[in-house]
mmCIF file of C-alpha atoms and ligand atoms in Angstrom:
data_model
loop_
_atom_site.group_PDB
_atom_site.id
_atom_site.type_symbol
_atom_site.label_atom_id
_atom_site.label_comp_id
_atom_site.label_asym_id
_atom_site.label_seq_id
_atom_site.Cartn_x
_atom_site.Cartn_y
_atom_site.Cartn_z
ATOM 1 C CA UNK A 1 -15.722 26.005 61.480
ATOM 2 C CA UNK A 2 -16.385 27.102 65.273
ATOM 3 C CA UNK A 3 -17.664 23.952 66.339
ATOM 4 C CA UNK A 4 -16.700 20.329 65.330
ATOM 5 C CA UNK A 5 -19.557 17.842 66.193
ATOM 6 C CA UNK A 6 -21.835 16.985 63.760
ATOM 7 C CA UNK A 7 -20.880 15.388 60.099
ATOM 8 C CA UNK A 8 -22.707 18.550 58.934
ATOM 9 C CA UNK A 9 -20.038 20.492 60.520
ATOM 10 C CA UNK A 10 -17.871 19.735 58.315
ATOM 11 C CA UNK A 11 -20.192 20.721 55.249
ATOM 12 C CA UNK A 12 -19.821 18.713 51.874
ATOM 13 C CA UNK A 13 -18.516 15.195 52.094
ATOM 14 C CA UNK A 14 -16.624 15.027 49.025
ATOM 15 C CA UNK A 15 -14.564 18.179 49.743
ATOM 16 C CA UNK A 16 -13.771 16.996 53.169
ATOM 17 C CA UNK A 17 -12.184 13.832 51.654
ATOM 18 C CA UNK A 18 -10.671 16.176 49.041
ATOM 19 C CA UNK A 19 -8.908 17.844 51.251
ATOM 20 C CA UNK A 20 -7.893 14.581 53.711
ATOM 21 C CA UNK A 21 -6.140 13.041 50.367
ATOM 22 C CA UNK A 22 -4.710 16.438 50.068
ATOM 23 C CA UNK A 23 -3.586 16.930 53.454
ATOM 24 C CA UNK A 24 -2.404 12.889 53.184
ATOM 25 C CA UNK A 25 -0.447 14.014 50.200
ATOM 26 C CA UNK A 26 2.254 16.980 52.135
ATOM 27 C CA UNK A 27 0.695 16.927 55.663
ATOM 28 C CA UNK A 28 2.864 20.110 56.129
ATOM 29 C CA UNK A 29 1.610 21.918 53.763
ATOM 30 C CA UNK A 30 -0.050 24.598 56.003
ATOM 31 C CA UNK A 31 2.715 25.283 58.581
ATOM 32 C CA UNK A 32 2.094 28.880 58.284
ATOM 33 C CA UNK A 33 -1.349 28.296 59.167
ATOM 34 C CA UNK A 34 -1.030 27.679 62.641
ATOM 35 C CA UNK A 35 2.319 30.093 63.557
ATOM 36 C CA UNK A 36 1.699 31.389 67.333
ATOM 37 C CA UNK A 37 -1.515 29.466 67.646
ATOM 38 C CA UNK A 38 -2.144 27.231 70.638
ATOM 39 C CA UNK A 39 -4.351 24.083 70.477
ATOM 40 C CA UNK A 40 -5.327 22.977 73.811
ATOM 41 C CA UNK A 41 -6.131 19.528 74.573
ATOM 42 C CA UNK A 42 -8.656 18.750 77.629
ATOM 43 C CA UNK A 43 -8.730 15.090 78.648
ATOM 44 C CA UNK A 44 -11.316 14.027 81.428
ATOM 45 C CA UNK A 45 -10.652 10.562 79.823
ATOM 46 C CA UNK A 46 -7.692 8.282 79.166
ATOM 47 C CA UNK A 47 -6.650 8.066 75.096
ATOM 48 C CA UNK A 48 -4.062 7.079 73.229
ATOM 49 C CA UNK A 49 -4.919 7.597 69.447
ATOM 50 C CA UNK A 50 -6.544 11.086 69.822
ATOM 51 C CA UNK A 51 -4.486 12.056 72.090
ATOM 52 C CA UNK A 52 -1.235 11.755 69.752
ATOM 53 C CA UNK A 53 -2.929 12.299 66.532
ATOM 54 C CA UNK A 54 -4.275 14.990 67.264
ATOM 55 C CA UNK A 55 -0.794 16.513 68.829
ATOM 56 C CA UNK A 56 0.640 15.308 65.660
ATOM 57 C CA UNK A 57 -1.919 17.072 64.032
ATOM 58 C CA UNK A 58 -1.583 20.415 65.476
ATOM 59 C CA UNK A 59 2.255 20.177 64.998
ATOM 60 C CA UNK A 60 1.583 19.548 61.164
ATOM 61 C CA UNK A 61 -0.535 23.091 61.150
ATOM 62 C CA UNK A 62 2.656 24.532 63.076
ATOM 63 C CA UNK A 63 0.824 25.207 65.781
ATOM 64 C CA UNK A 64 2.046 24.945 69.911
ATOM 65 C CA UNK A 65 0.181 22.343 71.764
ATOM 66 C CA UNK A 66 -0.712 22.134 75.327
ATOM 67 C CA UNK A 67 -2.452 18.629 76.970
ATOM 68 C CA UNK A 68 -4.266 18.761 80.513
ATOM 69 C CA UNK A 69 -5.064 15.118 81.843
ATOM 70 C CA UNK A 70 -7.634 16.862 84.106
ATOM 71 C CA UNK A 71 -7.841 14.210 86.158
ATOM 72 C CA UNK A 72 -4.027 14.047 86.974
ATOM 73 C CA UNK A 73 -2.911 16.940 88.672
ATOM 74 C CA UNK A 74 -5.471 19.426 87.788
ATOM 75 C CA UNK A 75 -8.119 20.704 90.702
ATOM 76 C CA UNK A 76 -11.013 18.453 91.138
ATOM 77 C CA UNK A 77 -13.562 19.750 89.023
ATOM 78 C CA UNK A 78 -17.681 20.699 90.322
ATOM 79 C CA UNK A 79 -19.691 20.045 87.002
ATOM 80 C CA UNK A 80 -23.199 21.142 88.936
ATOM 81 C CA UNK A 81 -24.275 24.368 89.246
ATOM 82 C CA UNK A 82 -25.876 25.663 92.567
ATOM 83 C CA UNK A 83 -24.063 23.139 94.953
ATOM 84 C CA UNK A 84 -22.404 24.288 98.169
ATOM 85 C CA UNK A 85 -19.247 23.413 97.178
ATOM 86 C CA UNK A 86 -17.951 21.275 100.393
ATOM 87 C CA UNK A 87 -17.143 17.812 98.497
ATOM 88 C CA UNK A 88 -13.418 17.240 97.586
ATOM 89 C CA UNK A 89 -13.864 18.923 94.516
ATOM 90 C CA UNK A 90 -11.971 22.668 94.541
ATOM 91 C CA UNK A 91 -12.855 24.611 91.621
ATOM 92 C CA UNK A 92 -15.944 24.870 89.634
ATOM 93 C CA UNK A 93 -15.827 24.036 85.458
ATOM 94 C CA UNK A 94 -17.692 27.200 85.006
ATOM 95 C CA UNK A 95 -14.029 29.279 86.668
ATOM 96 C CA UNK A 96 -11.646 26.403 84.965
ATOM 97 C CA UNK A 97 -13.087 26.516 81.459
ATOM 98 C CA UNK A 98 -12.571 30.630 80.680
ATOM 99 C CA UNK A 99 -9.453 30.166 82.291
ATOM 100 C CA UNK A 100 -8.556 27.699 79.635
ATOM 101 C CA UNK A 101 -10.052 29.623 77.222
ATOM 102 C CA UNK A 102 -7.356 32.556 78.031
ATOM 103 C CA UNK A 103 -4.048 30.119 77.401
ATOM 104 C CA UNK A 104 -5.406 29.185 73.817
ATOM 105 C CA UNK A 105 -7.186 30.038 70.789
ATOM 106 C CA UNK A 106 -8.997 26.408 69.660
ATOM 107 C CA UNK A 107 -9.649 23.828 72.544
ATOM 108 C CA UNK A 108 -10.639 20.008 72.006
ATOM 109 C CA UNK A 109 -12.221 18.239 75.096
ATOM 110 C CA UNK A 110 -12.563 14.522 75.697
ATOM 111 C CA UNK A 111 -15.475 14.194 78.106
ATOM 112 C CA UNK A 112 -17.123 10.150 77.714
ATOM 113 C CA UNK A 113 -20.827 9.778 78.774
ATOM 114 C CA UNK A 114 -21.155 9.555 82.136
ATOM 115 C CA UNK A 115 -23.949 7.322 82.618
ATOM 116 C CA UNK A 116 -25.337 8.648 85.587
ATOM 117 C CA UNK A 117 -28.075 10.429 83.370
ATOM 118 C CA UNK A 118 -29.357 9.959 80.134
ATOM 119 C CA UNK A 119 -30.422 13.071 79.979
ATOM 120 C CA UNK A 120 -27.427 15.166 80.836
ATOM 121 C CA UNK A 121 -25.105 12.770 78.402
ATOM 122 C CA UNK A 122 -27.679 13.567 75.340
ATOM 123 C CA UNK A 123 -27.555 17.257 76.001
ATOM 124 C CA UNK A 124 -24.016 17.225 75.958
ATOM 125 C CA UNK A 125 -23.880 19.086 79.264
ATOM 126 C CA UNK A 126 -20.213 19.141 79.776
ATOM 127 C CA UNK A 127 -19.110 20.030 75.935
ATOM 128 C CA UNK A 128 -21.980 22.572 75.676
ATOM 129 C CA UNK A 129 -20.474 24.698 78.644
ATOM 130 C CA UNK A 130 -17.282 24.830 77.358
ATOM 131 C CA UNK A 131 -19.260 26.073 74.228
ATOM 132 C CA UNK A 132 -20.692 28.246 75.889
ATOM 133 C CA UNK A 133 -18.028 29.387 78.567
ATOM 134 C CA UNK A 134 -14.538 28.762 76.970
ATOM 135 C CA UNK A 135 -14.845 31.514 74.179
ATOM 136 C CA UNK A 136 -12.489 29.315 71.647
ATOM 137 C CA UNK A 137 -13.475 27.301 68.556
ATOM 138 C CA UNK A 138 -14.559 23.753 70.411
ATOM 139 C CA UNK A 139 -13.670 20.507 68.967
ATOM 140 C CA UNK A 140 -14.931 16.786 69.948
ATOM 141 C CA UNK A 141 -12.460 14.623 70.891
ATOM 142 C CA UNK A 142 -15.224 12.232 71.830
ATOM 143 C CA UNK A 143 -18.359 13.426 73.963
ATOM 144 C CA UNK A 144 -20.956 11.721 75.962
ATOM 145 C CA UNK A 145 -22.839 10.944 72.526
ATOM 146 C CA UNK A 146 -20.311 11.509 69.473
ATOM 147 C CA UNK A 147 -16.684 10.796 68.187
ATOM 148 C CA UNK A 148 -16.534 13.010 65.123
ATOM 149 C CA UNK A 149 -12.815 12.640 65.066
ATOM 150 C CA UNK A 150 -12.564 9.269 64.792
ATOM 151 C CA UNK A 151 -16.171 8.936 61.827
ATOM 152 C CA UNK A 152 -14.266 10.848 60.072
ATOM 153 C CA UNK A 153 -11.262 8.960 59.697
ATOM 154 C CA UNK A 154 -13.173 5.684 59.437
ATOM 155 C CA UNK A 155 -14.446 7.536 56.349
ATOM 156 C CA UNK A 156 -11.282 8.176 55.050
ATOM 157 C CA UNK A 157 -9.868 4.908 55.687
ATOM 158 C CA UNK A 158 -13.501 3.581 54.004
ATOM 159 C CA UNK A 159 -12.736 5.953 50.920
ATOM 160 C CA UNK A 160 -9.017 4.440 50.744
ATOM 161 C CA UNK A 161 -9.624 0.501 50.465
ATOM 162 C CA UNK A 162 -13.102 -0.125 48.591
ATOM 163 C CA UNK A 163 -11.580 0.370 45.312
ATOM 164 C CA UNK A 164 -8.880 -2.264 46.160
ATOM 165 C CA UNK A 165 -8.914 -5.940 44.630
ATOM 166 C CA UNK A 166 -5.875 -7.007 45.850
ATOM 167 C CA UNK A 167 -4.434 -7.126 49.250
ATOM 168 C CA UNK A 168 -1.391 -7.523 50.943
ATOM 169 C CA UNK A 169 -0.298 -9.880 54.106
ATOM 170 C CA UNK A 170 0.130 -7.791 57.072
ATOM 171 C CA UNK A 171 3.828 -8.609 57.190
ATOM 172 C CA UNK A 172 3.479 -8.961 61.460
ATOM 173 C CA UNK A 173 0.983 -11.727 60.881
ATOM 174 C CA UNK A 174 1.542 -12.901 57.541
ATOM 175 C CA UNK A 175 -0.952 -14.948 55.869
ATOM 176 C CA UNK A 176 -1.605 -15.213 52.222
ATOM 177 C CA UNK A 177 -2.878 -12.312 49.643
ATOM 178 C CA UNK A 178 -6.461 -12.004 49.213
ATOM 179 C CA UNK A 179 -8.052 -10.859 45.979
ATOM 180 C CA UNK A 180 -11.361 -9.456 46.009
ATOM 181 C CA UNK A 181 -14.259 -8.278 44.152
ATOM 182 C CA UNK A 182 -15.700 -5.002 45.345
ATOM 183 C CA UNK A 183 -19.590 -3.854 45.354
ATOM 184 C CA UNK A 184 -20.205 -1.129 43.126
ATOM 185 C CA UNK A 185 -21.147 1.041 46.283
ATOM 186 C CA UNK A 186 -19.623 -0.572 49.028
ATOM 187 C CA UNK A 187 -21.568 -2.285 51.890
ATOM 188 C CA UNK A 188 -20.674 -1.093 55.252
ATOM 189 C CA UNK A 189 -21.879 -3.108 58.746
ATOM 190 C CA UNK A 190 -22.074 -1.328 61.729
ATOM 191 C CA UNK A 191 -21.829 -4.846 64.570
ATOM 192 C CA UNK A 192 -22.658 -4.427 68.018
ATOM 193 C CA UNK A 193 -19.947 -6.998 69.589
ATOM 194 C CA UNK A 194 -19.705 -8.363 73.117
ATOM 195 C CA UNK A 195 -17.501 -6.501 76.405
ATOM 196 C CA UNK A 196 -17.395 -6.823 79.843
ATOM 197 C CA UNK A 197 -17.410 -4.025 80.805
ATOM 198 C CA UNK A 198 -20.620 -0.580 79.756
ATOM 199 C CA UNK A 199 -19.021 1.542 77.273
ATOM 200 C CA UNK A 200 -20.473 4.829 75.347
ATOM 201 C CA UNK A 201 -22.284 4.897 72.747
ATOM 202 C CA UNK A 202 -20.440 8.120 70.981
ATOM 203 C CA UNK A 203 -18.591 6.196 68.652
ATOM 204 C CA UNK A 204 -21.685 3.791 66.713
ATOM 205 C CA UNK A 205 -23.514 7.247 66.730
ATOM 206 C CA UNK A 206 -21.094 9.207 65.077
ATOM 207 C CA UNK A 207 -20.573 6.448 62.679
ATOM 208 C CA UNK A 208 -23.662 5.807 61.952
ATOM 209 C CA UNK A 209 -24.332 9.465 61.496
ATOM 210 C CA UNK A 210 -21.321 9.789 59.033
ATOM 211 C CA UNK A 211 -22.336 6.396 57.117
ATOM 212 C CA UNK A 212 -25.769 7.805 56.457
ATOM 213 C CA UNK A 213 -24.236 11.408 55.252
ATOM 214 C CA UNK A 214 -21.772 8.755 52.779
ATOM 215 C CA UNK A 215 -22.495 7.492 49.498
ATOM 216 C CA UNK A 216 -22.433 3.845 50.983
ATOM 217 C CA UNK A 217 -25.021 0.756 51.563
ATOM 218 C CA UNK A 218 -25.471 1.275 55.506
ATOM 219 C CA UNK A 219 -26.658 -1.743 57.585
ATOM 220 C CA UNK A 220 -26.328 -1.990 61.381
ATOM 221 C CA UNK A 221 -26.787 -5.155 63.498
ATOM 222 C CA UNK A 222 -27.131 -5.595 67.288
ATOM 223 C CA UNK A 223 -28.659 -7.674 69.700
ATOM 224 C CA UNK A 224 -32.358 -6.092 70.829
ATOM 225 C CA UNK A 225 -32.599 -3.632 73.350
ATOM 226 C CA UNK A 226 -29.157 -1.776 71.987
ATOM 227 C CA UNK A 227 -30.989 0.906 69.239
ATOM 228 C CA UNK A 228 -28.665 3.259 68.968
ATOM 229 C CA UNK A 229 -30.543 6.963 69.276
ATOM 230 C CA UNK A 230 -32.789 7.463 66.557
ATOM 231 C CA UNK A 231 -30.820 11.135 65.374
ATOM 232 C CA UNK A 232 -28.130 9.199 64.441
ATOM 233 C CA UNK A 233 -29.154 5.944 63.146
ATOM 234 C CA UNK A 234 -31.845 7.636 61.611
ATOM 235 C CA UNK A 235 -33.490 5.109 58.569
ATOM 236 C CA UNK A 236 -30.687 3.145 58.503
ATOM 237 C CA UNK A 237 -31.467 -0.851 58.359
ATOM 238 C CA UNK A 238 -31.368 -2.472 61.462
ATOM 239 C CA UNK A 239 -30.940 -6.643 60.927
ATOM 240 C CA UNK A 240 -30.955 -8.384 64.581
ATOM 241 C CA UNK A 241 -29.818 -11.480 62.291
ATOM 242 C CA UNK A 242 -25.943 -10.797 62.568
ATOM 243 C CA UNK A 243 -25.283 -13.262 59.798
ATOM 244 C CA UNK A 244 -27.532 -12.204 57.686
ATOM 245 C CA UNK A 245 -26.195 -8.844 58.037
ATOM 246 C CA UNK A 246 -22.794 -9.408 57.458
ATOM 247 C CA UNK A 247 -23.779 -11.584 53.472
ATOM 248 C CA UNK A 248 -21.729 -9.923 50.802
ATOM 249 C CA UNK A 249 -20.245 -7.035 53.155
ATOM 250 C CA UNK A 250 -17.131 -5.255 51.836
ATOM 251 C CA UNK A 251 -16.677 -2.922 55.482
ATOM 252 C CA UNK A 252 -17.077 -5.311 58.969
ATOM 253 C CA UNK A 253 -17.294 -2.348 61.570
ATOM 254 C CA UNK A 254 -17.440 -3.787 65.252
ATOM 255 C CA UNK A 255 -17.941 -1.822 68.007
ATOM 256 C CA UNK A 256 -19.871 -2.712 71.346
ATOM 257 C CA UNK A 257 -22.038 -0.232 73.063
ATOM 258 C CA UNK A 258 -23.701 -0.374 76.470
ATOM 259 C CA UNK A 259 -27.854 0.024 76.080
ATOM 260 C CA UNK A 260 -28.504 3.878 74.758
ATOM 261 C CA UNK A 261 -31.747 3.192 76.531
ATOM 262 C CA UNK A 262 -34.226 4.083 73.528
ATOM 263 C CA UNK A 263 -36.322 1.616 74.354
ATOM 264 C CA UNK A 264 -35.905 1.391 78.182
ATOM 265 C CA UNK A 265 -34.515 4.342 79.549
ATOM 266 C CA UNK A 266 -34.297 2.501 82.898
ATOM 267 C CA UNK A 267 -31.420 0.354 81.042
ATOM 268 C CA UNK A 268 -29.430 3.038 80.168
ATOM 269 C CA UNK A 269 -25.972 2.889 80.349
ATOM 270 C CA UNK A 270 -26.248 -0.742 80.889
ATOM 271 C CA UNK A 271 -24.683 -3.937 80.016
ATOM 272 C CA UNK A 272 -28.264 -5.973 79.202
ATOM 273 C CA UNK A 273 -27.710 -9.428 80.893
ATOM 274 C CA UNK A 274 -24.532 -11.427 81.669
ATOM 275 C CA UNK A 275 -22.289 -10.526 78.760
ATOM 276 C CA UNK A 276 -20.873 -14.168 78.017
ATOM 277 C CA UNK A 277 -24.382 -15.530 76.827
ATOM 278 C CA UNK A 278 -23.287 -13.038 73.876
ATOM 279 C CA UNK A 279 -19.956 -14.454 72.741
ATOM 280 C CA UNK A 280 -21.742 -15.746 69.365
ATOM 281 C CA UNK A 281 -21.291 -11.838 68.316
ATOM 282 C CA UNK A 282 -17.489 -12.216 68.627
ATOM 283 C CA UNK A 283 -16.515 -11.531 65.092
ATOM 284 C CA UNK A 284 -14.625 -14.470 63.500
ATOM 285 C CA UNK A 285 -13.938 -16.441 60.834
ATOM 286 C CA UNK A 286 -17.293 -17.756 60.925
ATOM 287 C CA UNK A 287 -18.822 -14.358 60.081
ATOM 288 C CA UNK A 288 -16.262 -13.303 57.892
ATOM 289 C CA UNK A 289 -17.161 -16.295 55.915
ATOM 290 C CA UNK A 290 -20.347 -15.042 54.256
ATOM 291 C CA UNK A 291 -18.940 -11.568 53.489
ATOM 292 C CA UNK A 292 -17.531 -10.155 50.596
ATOM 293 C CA UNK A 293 -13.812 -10.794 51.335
ATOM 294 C CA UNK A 294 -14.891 -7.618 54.088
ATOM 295 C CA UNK A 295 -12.507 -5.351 55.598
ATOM 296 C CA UNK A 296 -12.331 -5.420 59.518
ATOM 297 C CA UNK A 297 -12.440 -2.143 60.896
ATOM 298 C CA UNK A 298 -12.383 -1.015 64.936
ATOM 299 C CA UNK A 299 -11.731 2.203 66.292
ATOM 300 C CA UNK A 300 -8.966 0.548 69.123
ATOM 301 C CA UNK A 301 -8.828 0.222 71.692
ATOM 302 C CA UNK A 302 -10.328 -3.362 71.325
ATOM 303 C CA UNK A 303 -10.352 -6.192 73.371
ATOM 304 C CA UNK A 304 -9.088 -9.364 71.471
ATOM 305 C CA UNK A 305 -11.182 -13.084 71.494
ATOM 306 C CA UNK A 306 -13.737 -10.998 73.134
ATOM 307 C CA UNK A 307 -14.892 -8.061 70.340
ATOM 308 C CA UNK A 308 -12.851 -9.723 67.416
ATOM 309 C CA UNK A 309 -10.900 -13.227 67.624
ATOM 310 C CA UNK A 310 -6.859 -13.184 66.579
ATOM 311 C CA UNK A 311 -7.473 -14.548 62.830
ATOM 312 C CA UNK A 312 -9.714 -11.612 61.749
ATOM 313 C CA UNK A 313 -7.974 -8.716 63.381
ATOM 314 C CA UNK A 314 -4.449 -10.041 62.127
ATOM 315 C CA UNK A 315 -6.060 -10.774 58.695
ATOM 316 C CA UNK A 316 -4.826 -9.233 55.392
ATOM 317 C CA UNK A 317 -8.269 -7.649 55.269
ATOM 318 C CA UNK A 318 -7.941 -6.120 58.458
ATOM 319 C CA UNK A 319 -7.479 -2.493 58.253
ATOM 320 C CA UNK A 320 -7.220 -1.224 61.835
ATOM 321 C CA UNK A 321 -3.905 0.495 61.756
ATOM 322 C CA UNK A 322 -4.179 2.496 58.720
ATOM 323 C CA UNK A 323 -8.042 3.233 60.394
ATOM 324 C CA UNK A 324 -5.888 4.687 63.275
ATOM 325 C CA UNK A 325 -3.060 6.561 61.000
ATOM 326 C CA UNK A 326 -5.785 8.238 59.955
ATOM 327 C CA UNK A 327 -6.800 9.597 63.342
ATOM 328 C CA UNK A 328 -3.376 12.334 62.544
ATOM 329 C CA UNK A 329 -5.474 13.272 59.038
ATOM 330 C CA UNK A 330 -8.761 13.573 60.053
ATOM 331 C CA UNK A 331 -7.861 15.696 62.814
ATOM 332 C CA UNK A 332 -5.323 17.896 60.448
ATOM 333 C CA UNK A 333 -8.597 19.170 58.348
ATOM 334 C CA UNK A 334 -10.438 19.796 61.447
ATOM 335 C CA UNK A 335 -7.684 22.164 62.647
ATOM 336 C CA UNK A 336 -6.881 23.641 59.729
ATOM 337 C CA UNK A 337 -10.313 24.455 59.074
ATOM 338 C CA UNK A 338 -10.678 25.966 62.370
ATOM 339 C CA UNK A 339 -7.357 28.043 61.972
ATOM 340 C CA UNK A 340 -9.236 29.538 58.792
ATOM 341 C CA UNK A 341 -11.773 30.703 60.844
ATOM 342 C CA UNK A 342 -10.431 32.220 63.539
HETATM 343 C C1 AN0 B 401 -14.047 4.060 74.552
HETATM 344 C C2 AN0 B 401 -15.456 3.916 73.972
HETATM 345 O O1 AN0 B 401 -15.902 2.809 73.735
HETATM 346 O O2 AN0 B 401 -16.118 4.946 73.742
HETATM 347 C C3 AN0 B 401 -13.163 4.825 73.594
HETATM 348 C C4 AN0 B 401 -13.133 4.349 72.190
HETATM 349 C C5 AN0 B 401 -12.412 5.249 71.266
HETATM 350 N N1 AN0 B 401 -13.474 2.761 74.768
HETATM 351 C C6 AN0 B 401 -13.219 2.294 75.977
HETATM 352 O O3 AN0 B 401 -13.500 2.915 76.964
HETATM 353 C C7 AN0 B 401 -12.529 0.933 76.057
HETATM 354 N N1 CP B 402 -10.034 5.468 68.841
HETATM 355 C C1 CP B 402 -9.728 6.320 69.865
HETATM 356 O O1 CP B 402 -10.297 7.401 70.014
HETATM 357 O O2 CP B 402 -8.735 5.865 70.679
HETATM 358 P P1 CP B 402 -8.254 6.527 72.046
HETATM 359 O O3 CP B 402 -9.356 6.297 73.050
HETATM 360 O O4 CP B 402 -6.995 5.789 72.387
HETATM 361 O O5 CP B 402 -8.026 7.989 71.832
#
């Protein structure tokens, strides 16, 4: 694998998760694999979770690791090409990104959408040059339109809990056991939820793109005006009825996106009106309700009583930690995949 972006980058589903529950099984089992290999890490964006997973990750393989916050202590960076370069910014990406491409031999880059162009975040301007310029195996650690990293771990973690009927307090929170029922093929929700603030749209897409690739019943809901891009949604079912989305759910995914501007470019990159006259898409108790006993799932960071209230993220059925411990095993077949093809 030279490139991780798409769910068909990683090829056949099943053998992916194959080799996750593998990999979950003796995480060091491939030490050798990565011996004298360097994995750089290119952050344009804060992180926790993909930021250590994905260290841990590389450490597993046995390879060395190297992580540039770009944006502390590195030279200002020029993305545009053709500018006379007078601004505060010193060096040029199209210098910095071969140079980076001589300390290492795979390189993962966290570059969010920008928002100053719909266009440039769609064609993946920034990940596409170092594509194109870094000469090293790329990886996504979350790009202006997709999050493969973290897709694939929510598949995982999806994989992992929708055989299970009975579940465990989370002994922080406590609470009682729950016992549940599952659907035959489970019934995953993608929920826009409310946020103050415009965030991307990389992680619904990627989702949604690795829920339609899955052997799973795939619904999304949002408020109008946020489609998500029709080549990821695809044919998925979109109910505008959150409720009626969420009846007899196993999987409660939240997530809020700012407008992907499908509709109305113009809106792009935009939160659409004053973001409190959405709080009824806070997932609580209330929704919960008329699922099937679901799991709560969030990528984190998440922004409590605002995205998800206290009672459902501290739930039994809340599954956001082991969605995150997955990050480190997600991102272990993604390495080790790109060690074999080096
Ligand atoms: C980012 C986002 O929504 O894309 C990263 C999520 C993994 N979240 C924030 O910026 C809060
Ligand atoms: N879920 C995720 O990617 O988290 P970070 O932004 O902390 O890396």
């Amino acid at each position: 694998m030279k490139i991780f972006q798409h769910v068909s980058d990683i090829g056949n589903l099943q053998q992916a998760l194959a080799d996750a529950f593998e990999i979950k099984q003796n995480r060091y089992k491939y030490q050798e694999l990565g011996k004298n290999k360097t994995a750089m890490l290119i952050f344009f964006n804060n992180s926790l979770r993909t930021r250590l997973s994905t260290q841990k990750a590389a450490l597993n393989l046995g390879m060395n690791v190297i992580v540039l916050d770009v944006n502390q202590g590195a030279w200002k960076l020029e993305t545009e090409r053709g500018v006379i370069m007078e601004s505060d910014k010193s060096e040029h990406l199209l210098e910095a990104i071969p140079v980076m491409g001589c300390y290492c031999d795979l390189i993962g880059v966290r570059s969010f959408a920008r928002f100053e162009s719909r266009k440039d975040d769609y064609e993946e301007k920034i990940l596409n040059q170092f594509i194109q310029y870094s000469g090293r195996p790329v990886f996504f650690m979350e790009s202006a339109t997709v999050h493969p990293l973290q897709a694939f771990a929510d598949l995982i973690t999806i994989e992992e809990y929708k055989d299970k009927t009975f579940i465990q307090p989370n002994p922080l929170f406590g609470g009682n056991p729950v016992q549940r029922t599952p659907n035959r093929r489970p019934k995953v929700v993608l929920s826009w939820a409310p946020h103050p603030k415009a965030l991307p749209q990389a992680v619904p897409n990627s989702f949604a793109e690795w829920m339609n690739a899955a052997d799973v019943d795939f619904v999304v809901t949002h408020p109008e005006g946020y489609e998500l891009d029709p080549q990821f949604v695809g044919n998925a079912p979109v109910e505008y009825d959150q409720m009626k989305a969420f009846e007899g759910a196993d999987f409660i995914y939240a997530k809020n996106w700012s407008c992907p501007g499908v509709t109305r470019p113009e809106d792009y990159g935009k939160v659409l009106g004053d973001y409190h006259d959405y709080l009824s898409w806070t997932v609580s108790d209330r929704q919960m309700a008329v699922t099937n006993q679901a799991f709560f799932m969030h990528c984190l960071p998440v922004r409590r009583n605002i995205i998800v209230t206290d009672s459902v993220i501290e739930a039994p059925t809340s599954i956001v930690i082991p969605e995150a411990a997955n990050r480190e095993i997600s991102a272990t077949v993604v390495l080790k995949r790109m060690l074999e093809s080096l």
